[in-house]
Amino acid sequence: MTDFAAIILAAGKGTRMKSDLHKVLHPIAGKPMLMHLLDTVALMGVNRIVVVAGDRREQLDQALEGRDVSTALQDPQLGTAHAALQAKSALEGFSGNILVCFGDVPMVRAETIERLNRAIADGAKVAVLGFKPEDRLAYGRIIADDDGTVRKMVEFKDATEREKTTRMCNSGLLIAHSDDLWPLLEAVGNDNAAGEYYLPDVATGAIARGDKVVVIECEPDEVAGINSRAELAEAEQRWQAARRAEAMADGATLKAPDTVFFSHDTKLGRDVTVDPHVVFGPGVSVADGVHIKAYTHLEGATLATGVQVGPFARLRPGAVMEENSFVGNFVEMKKATLGPGAKASHLSYIGDATVGKDANIGAGTITCNYDGYFKYQTVIGERAFIGSNSALIAPVTIGDDAIVAAGSAVSRDVGAGDLRMVRAEQLVKQGWADRFHDTMKKKKAAQKAGAQKK
């Protein structure tokens, strides 16, 4: 099998994004668009990856830390062919096919890249990726025979009126073997309207020397570039639509699909029901038979079989709900485990806690886990009952089958089977409220009379 490398061009300033964040680091479904592309390329068994940076290179270096990816600098920026050539030293000694693609075109599919690779294996010296958009705008054009053999590639501003009528447009992505790519890149000139070194001239140069160049066609959405916030939103919309369709095809019920938003790594089991207006942040795993009710937000949470969540619930990172547990409206969990069959039906905060099997958390219960400096654990035993409006002041342990009376502030451990009631003594002062109201009304009337005399 031929070795495979990728050059990802990400040197543009991204001025249309109007952002301090590098353009290719803006997220789609919670993951930077560059990482979408890197993960796709990784599926191809890539041997080497070079990201060509320019403006804000330090942001890219930081984002790529820990990945087996090199960066190269393009300065000054003289065009896409010039940018690709900056990766040559980072790929010194590499022999194999090289994909040249763009960091702001993140949705290209692995299958499409494989088709480009196969074209090289079948005898083409260069394979380019084309598409046929409804609105061809100012895309470069690919003039090709019916069998995909490319006769000419031309930028829109350099095209004749006849060439501009061509339906096949150039995505900019191409593949060539390293033995061919470097000489072709080095031969690219800048005799064009913009005075830039254009990447498509790699194909033009190959055609000029008699080499076979072919075009592989893909869907327009796959190679849609992202240059503005509006285009980023459109890419998010397309990604979400595809993910919703995938979820339903895999056996989940989405009652109002357009209102459900997934993260790039959301995992759903079969027979999961998702009500309207549910948002999945990163790191959520949902097992079979779970019901997630409306207006629930989940992030970094794990839900086992038969769990019910919501409506209006929030599960934060580290929330674990075991089999058949239940969280109701206006309940928040963070770094907490709710044991099998345990439930917190409404209006509670459960943080840094372990709740045992079949325990019941009453409305208004709070695990007071933070003293302003450190976090502490609350442990609630199996079948324990925590009465409404209770404050469990961590670190504290509530034993199996224990009961905490409603309205208690518990700061010491409660033994298994014990009742803990922590309340102030209720005093009754008969007539006190009536006397108070009379006194205050007279005082207010006197104050008003004095003001009128003035």
CSV table of C-alpha atoms in Angstrom, one decimal:
chain,number,residue,atom,x,y,z
A,1,MET,CA,0.0,0.0,0.0
A,2,THR,CA,1.3,3.5,-0.9
A,3,ASP,CA,2.3,5.7,2.0
A,4,PHE,CA,0.0,8.7,2.4
A,5,ALA,CA,0.6,12.3,3.7
A,6,ALA,CA,-1.5,15.4,3.9
A,7,ILE,CA,-0.8,19.0,3.6
A,8,ILE,CA,-3.5,21.2,5.2
A,9,LEU,CA,-3.4,24.9,4.2
A,10,ALA,CA,-4.4,27.2,7.1
A,11,ALA,CA,-2.3,30.3,6.5
A,12,GLY,CA,-5.1,32.7,5.7
A,13,LYS,CA,-6.0,35.6,7.9
A,14,GLY,CA,-9.7,34.8,8.1
A,15,THR,CA,-10.6,38.5,8.2
A,16,ARG,CA,-14.3,37.9,7.3
A,17,MET,CA,-14.7,35.9,10.6
A,18,LYS,CA,-14.0,39.1,12.5
A,19,SER,CA,-12.5,37.1,15.4
A,20,ASP,CA,-9.4,36.8,17.5
A,21,LEU,CA,-9.6,33.1,17.1
A,22,HIS,CA,-7.9,31.5,14.1
A,23,LYS,CA,-10.5,30.7,11.5
A,24,VAL,CA,-9.9,26.9,11.4
A,25,LEU,CA,-10.3,26.7,15.1
A,26,HIS,CA,-13.9,27.8,15.1
A,27,PRO,CA,-16.1,24.8,16.1
A,28,ILE,CA,-18.7,22.8,14.3
A,29,ALA,CA,-20.6,20.6,16.7
A,30,GLY,CA,-18.2,21.5,19.5
A,31,LYS,CA,-15.1,20.5,17.6
A,32,PRO,CA,-12.7,22.9,15.7
A,33,MET,CA,-13.2,22.6,12.0
A,34,LEU,CA,-9.5,21.7,11.6
A,35,MET,CA,-9.9,18.8,14.0
A,36,HIS,CA,-12.8,17.5,11.9
A,37,LEU,CA,-10.5,17.4,8.9
A,38,LEU,CA,-7.6,15.9,10.8
A,39,ASP,CA,-9.8,13.1,12.1
A,40,THR,CA,-11.1,12.3,8.6
A,41,VAL,CA,-7.5,12.2,7.3
A,42,ALA,CA,-6.5,9.9,10.1
A,43,LEU,CA,-9.1,7.4,8.9
A,44,MET,CA,-7.0,7.1,5.8
A,45,GLY,CA,-4.0,5.7,7.7
A,46,VAL,CA,-2.0,8.8,7.1
A,47,ASN,CA,1.7,8.7,7.7
A,48,ARG,CA,2.5,12.4,7.9
A,49,ILE,CA,0.5,15.6,8.3
A,50,VAL,CA,1.7,19.1,7.9
A,51,VAL,CA,-0.5,22.2,8.6
A,52,VAL,CA,0.8,25.3,6.8
A,53,ALA,CA,0.2,28.3,9.1
A,54,GLY,CA,0.7,32.0,8.7
A,55,ASP,CA,-1.3,34.4,10.8
A,56,ARG,CA,-1.7,33.3,14.5
A,57,ARG,CA,0.5,30.3,14.1
A,58,GLU,CA,0.9,30.1,17.9
A,59,GLN,CA,-2.8,29.3,18.2
A,60,LEU,CA,-2.5,26.4,15.8
A,61,ASP,CA,0.6,25.1,17.5
A,62,GLN,CA,-1.2,25.1,20.9
A,63,ALA,CA,-4.3,23.4,19.4
A,64,LEU,CA,-2.2,20.7,17.8
A,65,GLU,CA,-0.2,20.0,20.9
A,66,GLY,CA,-0.2,16.3,21.6
A,67,ARG,CA,-1.1,15.3,18.0
A,68,ASP,CA,1.4,13.8,15.6
A,69,VAL,CA,1.2,16.9,13.3
A,70,SER,CA,3.9,19.3,12.0
A,71,THR,CA,3.4,22.9,11.2
A,72,ALA,CA,5.1,25.0,8.5
A,73,LEU,CA,5.1,28.8,8.1
A,74,GLN,CA,4.0,30.6,5.0
A,75,ASP,CA,5.4,34.2,5.2
A,76,PRO,CA,4.8,36.1,3.0
A,77,GLN,CA,1.6,34.6,1.6
A,78,LEU,CA,1.9,34.4,-2.1
A,79,GLY,CA,-0.9,32.0,-3.0
A,80,THR,CA,-2.0,28.4,-2.4
A,81,ALA,CA,0.7,26.7,-4.5
A,82,HIS,CA,3.3,28.7,-2.6
A,83,ALA,CA,1.6,27.6,0.7
A,84,ALA,CA,1.8,24.0,-0.2
A,85,LEU,CA,5.4,24.2,-1.1
A,86,GLN,CA,6.2,25.4,2.4
A,87,ALA,CA,5.5,21.9,3.6
A,88,LYS,CA,8.3,20.3,1.6
A,89,SER,CA,11.0,20.5,4.3
A,90,ALA,CA,8.6,19.0,6.9
A,91,LEU,CA,8.0,16.1,4.5
A,92,GLU,CA,11.6,15.6,3.6
A,93,GLY,CA,12.3,11.9,2.9
A,94,PHE,CA,8.6,11.0,2.5
A,95,SER,CA,7.7,9.0,-0.6
A,96,GLY,CA,4.0,8.4,-1.4
A,97,ASN,CA,0.8,10.1,-2.2
A,98,ILE,CA,0.2,13.6,-0.8
A,99,LEU,CA,-3.2,15.2,-0.3
A,100,VAL,CA,-3.3,19.0,-0.4
A,101,CYS,CA,-6.5,20.4,1.2
A,102,PHE,CA,-7.8,23.3,3.2
A,103,GLY,CA,-8.4,23.8,6.9
A,104,ASP,CA,-11.5,25.8,6.2
A,105,VAL,CA,-13.0,22.9,4.1
A,106,PRO,CA,-13.6,20.5,7.0
A,107,MET,CA,-16.4,18.2,5.8
A,108,VAL,CA,-14.7,16.3,3.0
A,109,ARG,CA,-15.3,12.6,3.5
A,110,ALA,CA,-12.8,9.8,3.9
A,111,GLU,CA,-14.5,7.9,1.1
A,112,THR,CA,-13.9,10.9,-1.2
A,113,ILE,CA,-10.2,11.1,-0.4
A,114,GLU,CA,-9.9,7.3,-1.0
A,115,ARG,CA,-11.4,7.9,-4.5
A,116,LEU,CA,-8.7,10.4,-5.2
A,117,ASN,CA,-6.1,8.0,-4.0
A,118,ARG,CA,-7.5,5.3,-6.2
A,119,ALA,CA,-7.3,7.6,-9.2
A,120,ILE,CA,-3.5,7.9,-8.7
A,121,ALA,CA,-3.3,4.1,-8.3
A,122,ASP,CA,-5.1,3.8,-11.6
A,123,GLY,CA,-2.5,5.8,-13.5
A,124,ALA,CA,-3.3,9.5,-13.0
A,125,LYS,CA,-0.4,11.7,-12.1
A,126,VAL,CA,-2.8,14.3,-10.4
A,127,ALA,CA,-6.3,13.8,-9.2
A,128,VAL,CA,-8.4,16.9,-8.4
A,129,LEU,CA,-11.7,17.2,-6.6
A,130,GLY,CA,-14.6,18.9,-8.4
A,131,PHE,CA,-18.2,19.7,-7.7
A,132,LYS,CA,-21.2,21.1,-9.5
A,133,PRO,CA,-22.9,23.8,-7.3
A,134,GLU,CA,-26.2,25.3,-8.2
A,135,ASP,CA,-24.6,28.8,-8.1
A,136,ARG,CA,-21.1,28.6,-9.6
A,137,LEU,CA,-20.2,32.1,-8.4
A,138,ALA,CA,-16.5,32.8,-8.9
A,139,TYR,CA,-15.2,29.3,-8.5
A,140,GLY,CA,-12.4,28.1,-10.7
A,141,ARG,CA,-13.5,25.9,-13.5
A,142,ILE,CA,-12.4,22.4,-14.6
A,143,ILE,CA,-12.7,21.6,-18.3
A,144,ALA,CA,-12.9,17.8,-18.6
A,145,ASP,CA,-13.9,15.0,-20.9
A,146,ASP,CA,-16.9,12.7,-20.0
A,147,ASP,CA,-14.5,10.1,-18.6
A,148,GLY,CA,-13.1,12.7,-16.1
A,149,THR,CA,-9.8,13.4,-18.0
A,150,VAL,CA,-9.0,17.0,-17.3
A,151,ARG,CA,-8.1,19.2,-20.3
A,152,LYS,CA,-7.8,22.5,-18.5
A,153,MET,CA,-8.1,24.2,-15.2
A,154,VAL,CA,-8.6,27.9,-14.9
A,155,GLU,CA,-9.4,30.5,-12.2
A,156,PHE,CA,-12.6,32.4,-12.7
A,157,LYS,CA,-11.0,35.7,-13.1
A,158,ASP,CA,-8.7,34.3,-15.9
A,159,ALA,CA,-11.5,32.3,-17.6
A,160,THR,CA,-13.1,33.1,-20.9
A,161,GLU,CA,-16.9,33.7,-21.1
A,162,ARG,CA,-17.3,30.2,-22.6
A,163,GLU,CA,-15.2,28.6,-19.9
A,164,LYS,CA,-17.3,30.3,-17.2
A,165,THR,CA,-20.3,28.3,-18.5
A,166,THR,CA,-18.6,25.1,-17.4
A,167,ARG,CA,-20.6,23.4,-14.6
A,168,MET,CA,-17.7,21.5,-13.0
A,169,CYS,CA,-16.0,23.7,-10.4
A,170,ASN,CA,-12.7,23.3,-8.6
A,171,SER,CA,-12.7,22.6,-4.9
A,172,GLY,CA,-9.0,23.2,-4.6
A,173,LEU,CA,-8.2,19.7,-3.2
A,174,LEU,CA,-5.9,17.5,-5.1
A,175,ILE,CA,-3.6,14.4,-4.7
A,176,ALA,CA,-0.4,13.6,-6.4
A,177,HIS,CA,2.6,11.4,-5.7
A,178,SER,CA,5.5,13.2,-4.0
A,179,ASP,CA,7.7,12.4,-7.0
A,180,ASP,CA,5.3,14.5,-9.1
A,181,LEU,CA,4.0,17.0,-6.6
A,182,TRP,CA,7.2,18.8,-5.7
A,183,PRO,CA,8.5,19.4,-9.2
A,184,LEU,CA,5.0,20.6,-10.3
A,185,LEU,CA,4.7,23.0,-7.3
A,186,GLU,CA,8.1,24.4,-8.0
A,187,ALA,CA,7.2,25.0,-11.6
A,188,VAL,CA,4.1,27.0,-10.8
A,189,GLY,CA,4.3,30.6,-12.0
A,190,ASN,CA,2.3,33.7,-11.1
A,191,ASP,CA,1.5,35.1,-14.5
A,192,ASN,CA,-2.2,35.7,-13.8
A,193,ALA,CA,-4.6,38.5,-12.9
A,194,ALA,CA,-3.8,38.3,-9.2
A,195,GLY,CA,0.0,37.7,-9.4
A,196,GLU,CA,-0.3,34.6,-7.1
A,197,TYR,CA,1.0,31.1,-7.3
A,198,TYR,CA,-2.2,29.0,-7.8
A,199,LEU,CA,-2.5,25.4,-6.6
A,200,PRO,CA,-4.6,24.4,-9.6
A,201,ASP,CA,-1.6,25.2,-11.8
A,202,VAL,CA,-0.2,21.9,-10.5
A,203,ALA,CA,-2.7,20.2,-12.6
A,204,THR,CA,-2.2,22.6,-15.5
A,205,GLY,CA,1.6,21.9,-15.4
A,206,ALA,CA,1.0,18.1,-15.4
A,207,ILE,CA,-1.3,18.5,-18.4
A,208,ALA,CA,1.3,20.6,-20.2
A,209,ARG,CA,3.9,17.9,-19.8
A,210,GLY,CA,1.5,15.2,-21.1
A,211,ASP,CA,0.5,13.6,-17.8
A,212,LYS,CA,-2.9,12.3,-17.1
A,213,VAL,CA,-5.0,14.4,-14.8
A,214,VAL,CA,-8.5,13.3,-13.7
A,215,VAL,CA,-11.3,15.0,-11.8
A,216,ILE,CA,-13.3,13.1,-9.1
A,217,GLU,CA,-16.7,14.6,-8.4
A,218,CYS,CA,-18.3,15.1,-4.9
A,219,GLU,CA,-21.3,16.7,-3.5
A,220,PRO,CA,-21.1,20.5,-3.1
A,221,ASP,CA,-21.8,20.5,0.7
A,222,GLU,CA,-18.7,18.3,1.1
A,223,VAL,CA,-16.3,20.9,-0.1
A,224,ALA,CA,-18.1,24.1,1.1
A,225,GLY,CA,-15.5,26.5,2.4
A,226,ILE,CA,-16.1,28.4,5.7
A,227,ASN,CA,-15.0,32.0,5.6
A,228,SER,CA,-17.6,33.9,7.7
A,229,ARG,CA,-19.8,33.4,10.7
A,230,ALA,CA,-22.8,32.9,8.4
A,231,GLU,CA,-21.0,30.1,6.5
A,232,LEU,CA,-20.0,28.6,9.8
A,233,ALA,CA,-23.6,28.6,10.9
A,234,GLU,CA,-24.6,27.0,7.6
A,235,ALA,CA,-22.0,24.3,8.1
A,236,GLU,CA,-23.3,23.6,11.6
A,237,GLN,CA,-26.8,23.3,10.2
A,238,ARG,CA,-25.7,20.8,7.6
A,239,TRP,CA,-23.8,18.8,10.1
A,240,GLN,CA,-26.7,18.7,12.6
A,241,ALA,CA,-29.2,17.7,9.9
A,242,ALA,CA,-27.0,14.8,8.9
A,243,ARG,CA,-26.4,13.7,12.5
A,244,ARG,CA,-30.2,13.8,13.3
A,245,ALA,CA,-30.9,11.7,10.2
A,246,GLU,CA,-28.2,9.2,11.4
A,247,ALA,CA,-29.6,9.1,14.9
A,248,MET,CA,-33.1,8.3,13.7
A,249,ALA,CA,-31.8,5.7,11.2
A,250,ASP,CA,-30.0,4.0,14.1
A,251,GLY,CA,-33.1,3.7,16.1
A,252,ALA,CA,-33.6,6.9,18.1
A,253,THR,CA,-36.8,8.9,18.2
A,254,LEU,CA,-36.4,12.6,17.9
A,255,LYS,CA,-39.9,14.2,18.4
A,256,ALA,CA,-38.8,17.5,16.9
A,257,PRO,CA,-35.5,16.8,15.1
A,258,ASP,CA,-34.8,20.4,14.1
A,259,THR,CA,-34.7,21.4,17.8
A,260,VAL,CA,-32.2,18.8,18.9
A,261,PHE,CA,-28.5,19.6,18.8
A,262,PHE,CA,-25.8,17.0,18.9
A,263,SER,CA,-22.1,17.3,19.7
A,264,HIS,CA,-19.5,15.7,17.4
A,265,ASP,CA,-19.1,12.7,19.8
A,266,THR,CA,-22.6,12.1,21.1
A,267,LYS,CA,-23.4,8.4,21.4
A,268,LEU,CA,-27.1,7.3,21.4
A,269,GLY,CA,-28.4,3.7,21.9
A,270,ARG,CA,-31.5,2.2,20.4
A,271,ASP,CA,-35.0,3.1,21.4
A,272,VAL,CA,-33.8,6.4,22.9
A,273,THR,CA,-36.5,9.1,22.9
A,274,VAL,CA,-35.4,12.7,22.7
A,275,ASP,CA,-38.1,15.4,23.2
A,276,PRO,CA,-37.9,18.9,21.7
A,277,HIS,CA,-35.2,21.4,22.5
A,278,VAL,CA,-32.5,19.1,23.9
A,279,VAL,CA,-28.8,20.1,23.6
A,280,PHE,CA,-26.0,17.5,23.8
A,281,GLY,CA,-22.6,19.0,24.7
A,282,PRO,CA,-19.4,17.1,24.3
A,283,GLY,CA,-18.8,13.7,26.0
A,284,VAL,CA,-22.4,12.4,26.3
A,285,SER,CA,-23.1,8.6,26.1
A,286,VAL,CA,-26.7,7.4,26.2
A,287,ALA,CA,-27.6,3.7,26.5
A,288,ASP,CA,-30.7,2.0,25.1
A,289,GLY,CA,-34.2,2.9,26.2
A,290,VAL,CA,-33.4,6.3,27.7
A,291,HIS,CA,-36.0,9.1,27.6
A,292,ILE,CA,-34.6,12.7,27.6
A,293,LYS,CA,-37.4,15.2,28.1
A,294,ALA,CA,-37.7,18.7,26.7
A,295,TYR,CA,-35.3,21.6,27.4
A,296,THR,CA,-32.6,19.4,28.9
A,297,HIS,CA,-28.9,20.2,28.5
A,298,LEU,CA,-26.3,17.4,28.8
A,299,GLU,CA,-22.5,17.6,28.8
A,300,GLY,CA,-19.9,15.0,29.8
A,301,ALA,CA,-22.7,12.7,31.1
A,302,THR,CA,-23.2,8.9,31.0
A,303,LEU,CA,-26.8,7.6,31.0
A,304,ALA,CA,-27.5,3.9,31.5
A,305,THR,CA,-30.4,1.8,30.2
A,306,GLY,CA,-33.9,3.0,31.2
A,307,VAL,CA,-32.9,6.4,32.6
A,308,GLN,CA,-35.2,9.3,32.4
A,309,VAL,CA,-34.0,12.9,32.4
A,310,GLY,CA,-35.9,16.2,32.5
A,311,PRO,CA,-37.7,18.3,31.5
A,312,PHE,CA,-35.5,21.3,32.2
A,313,ALA,CA,-32.6,19.3,33.7
A,314,ARG,CA,-28.9,20.0,33.4
A,315,LEU,CA,-26.3,17.2,33.5
A,316,ARG,CA,-22.8,18.6,33.7
A,317,PRO,CA,-19.4,16.8,33.3
A,318,GLY,CA,-19.0,13.7,35.4
A,319,ALA,CA,-22.8,13.1,35.8
A,320,VAL,CA,-23.5,9.4,35.8
A,321,MET,CA,-27.0,8.0,35.9
A,322,GLU,CA,-27.2,4.2,36.4
A,323,GLU,CA,-30.0,1.9,35.3
A,324,ASN,CA,-33.6,3.2,35.7
A,325,SER,CA,-32.5,6.3,37.7
A,326,PHE,CA,-34.5,9.5,37.3
A,327,VAL,CA,-33.8,13.2,37.3
A,328,GLY,CA,-36.7,15.5,37.0
A,329,ASN,CA,-37.3,19.2,36.2
A,330,PHE,CA,-34.8,21.8,37.4
A,331,VAL,CA,-32.3,19.3,38.7
A,332,GLU,CA,-28.6,19.8,38.2
A,333,MET,CA,-25.9,17.1,38.5
A,334,LYS,CA,-22.2,17.5,38.4
A,335,LYS,CA,-19.5,14.9,39.1
A,336,ALA,CA,-22.1,12.8,40.7
A,337,THR,CA,-23.4,9.3,40.4
A,338,LEU,CA,-27.1,8.4,40.8
A,339,GLY,CA,-27.4,4.7,41.6
A,340,PRO,CA,-29.8,2.2,40.0
A,341,GLY,CA,-33.4,3.3,40.6
A,342,ALA,CA,-32.4,6.4,42.5
A,343,LYS,CA,-34.4,9.6,41.8
A,344,ALA,CA,-34.2,13.3,42.2
A,345,SER,CA,-37.6,14.5,41.0
A,346,HIS,CA,-37.2,18.2,41.1
A,347,LEU,CA,-35.4,21.4,42.2
A,348,SER,CA,-32.2,19.9,43.4
A,349,TYR,CA,-28.4,20.3,43.0
A,350,ILE,CA,-26.3,17.1,43.3
A,351,GLY,CA,-22.6,17.8,43.0
A,352,ASP,CA,-19.5,15.7,44.0
A,353,ALA,CA,-21.8,13.0,45.3
A,354,THR,CA,-22.6,9.3,45.2
A,355,VAL,CA,-26.2,8.4,45.6
A,356,GLY,CA,-27.0,4.8,46.3
A,357,LYS,CA,-29.5,2.4,44.8
A,358,ASP,CA,-33.2,3.4,45.2
A,359,ALA,CA,-32.4,6.5,47.2
A,360,ASN,CA,-34.9,9.4,47.0
A,361,ILE,CA,-33.7,13.0,46.9
A,362,GLY,CA,-36.5,15.4,47.9
A,363,ALA,CA,-37.3,18.7,46.2
A,364,GLY,CA,-34.9,21.6,47.1
A,365,THR,CA,-32.1,19.3,48.3
A,366,ILE,CA,-28.5,20.7,47.9
A,367,THR,CA,-25.2,19.0,48.4
A,368,CYS,CA,-23.1,21.8,49.7
A,369,ASN,CA,-19.8,20.7,48.2
A,370,TYR,CA,-17.7,23.8,48.1
A,371,ASP,CA,-16.2,25.9,50.9
A,372,GLY,CA,-14.7,28.5,48.7
A,373,TYR,CA,-11.4,26.7,48.4
A,374,PHE,CA,-12.0,23.0,48.1
A,375,LYS,CA,-14.6,20.5,46.9
A,376,TYR,CA,-15.9,17.7,49.2
A,377,GLN,CA,-17.8,14.5,48.7
A,378,THR,CA,-21.4,13.6,49.8
A,379,VAL,CA,-22.2,9.9,50.0
A,380,ILE,CA,-25.9,8.9,50.2
A,381,GLY,CA,-26.6,5.2,51.0
A,382,GLU,CA,-29.0,2.8,49.4
A,383,ARG,CA,-32.7,3.5,50.0
A,384,ALA,CA,-31.9,6.6,51.9
A,385,PHE,CA,-34.6,9.3,52.0
A,386,ILE,CA,-33.6,12.9,51.9
A,387,GLY,CA,-36.5,15.2,52.8
A,388,SER,CA,-37.3,18.3,50.9
A,389,ASN,CA,-35.3,21.5,51.3
A,390,SER,CA,-32.4,19.8,53.0
A,391,ALA,CA,-28.8,20.9,52.8
A,392,LEU,CA,-26.1,18.2,53.0
A,393,ILE,CA,-22.9,19.9,54.1
A,394,ALA,CA,-20.0,17.9,52.7
A,395,PRO,CA,-18.0,16.0,53.6
A,396,VAL,CA,-20.9,13.9,54.9
A,397,THR,CA,-22.2,10.4,54.6
A,398,ILE,CA,-25.8,9.4,54.9
A,399,GLY,CA,-26.2,5.6,55.7
A,400,ASP,CA,-28.3,3.0,54.0
A,401,ASP,CA,-32.1,3.4,54.8
A,402,ALA,CA,-31.4,6.6,56.7
A,403,ILE,CA,-33.9,9.4,56.7
A,404,VAL,CA,-33.0,13.1,56.7
A,405,ALA,CA,-36.1,15.1,57.8
A,406,ALA,CA,-37.3,17.9,55.6
A,407,GLY,CA,-35.6,21.3,56.1
A,408,SER,CA,-32.5,19.8,57.8
A,409,ALA,CA,-29.0,21.2,57.4
A,410,VAL,CA,-26.8,18.1,57.9
A,411,SER,CA,-23.1,18.6,58.7
A,412,ARG,CA,-22.4,15.3,60.5
A,413,ASP,CA,-22.7,11.7,59.2
A,414,VAL,CA,-26.0,9.9,59.6
A,415,GLY,CA,-25.9,6.2,60.5
A,416,ALA,CA,-27.7,3.5,58.6
A,417,GLY,CA,-31.4,3.4,59.5
A,418,ASP,CA,-31.2,6.6,61.6
A,419,LEU,CA,-33.4,9.7,61.4
A,420,ARG,CA,-31.6,13.1,61.4
A,421,MET,CA,-33.7,16.2,62.1
A,422,VAL,CA,-31.8,19.5,62.2
A,423,ARG,CA,-34.3,22.3,62.8
A,424,ALA,CA,-34.6,25.3,65.1
A,425,GLU,CA,-37.3,24.9,67.8
A,426,GLN,CA,-40.6,26.4,66.6
A,427,LEU,CA,-41.9,29.1,68.9
A,428,VAL,CA,-45.4,30.6,68.9
A,429,LYS,CA,-46.0,34.1,70.3
A,430,GLN,CA,-49.8,34.5,70.3
A,431,GLY,CA,-51.0,37.9,69.0
A,432,TRP,CA,-47.4,39.1,68.2
A,433,ALA,CA,-48.0,39.5,64.5
A,434,ASP,CA,-51.2,41.6,65.1
A,435,ARG,CA,-49.5,43.9,67.5
A,436,PHE,CA,-46.6,44.3,65.0
A,437,HIS,CA,-48.9,45.2,62.2
A,438,ASP,CA,-50.8,47.8,64.3
A,439,THR,CA,-47.6,49.4,65.5
A,440,MET,CA,-46.2,49.7,62.0
A,441,LYS,CA,-49.4,51.0,60.5
A,442,LYS,CA,-49.6,53.8,63.1
A,443,LYS,CA,-45.9,54.7,62.6
A,444,LYS,CA,-46.5,54.9,58.8
A,445,ALA,CA,-49.6,57.0,59.2
A,446,ALA,CA,-47.8,59.4,61.5
A,447,GLN,CA,-44.9,59.7,59.1
A,448,LYS,CA,-47.3,60.5,56.3
A,449,ALA,CA,-49.2,63.2,58.3
A,450,GLY,CA,-45.9,64.9,59.2
A,451,ALA,CA,-45.0,65.0,55.5
A,452,GLN,CA,-48.3,66.7,54.6
A,453,LYS,CA,-47.8,69.4,57.2
A,454,LYS,CA,-44.5,70.3,55.6
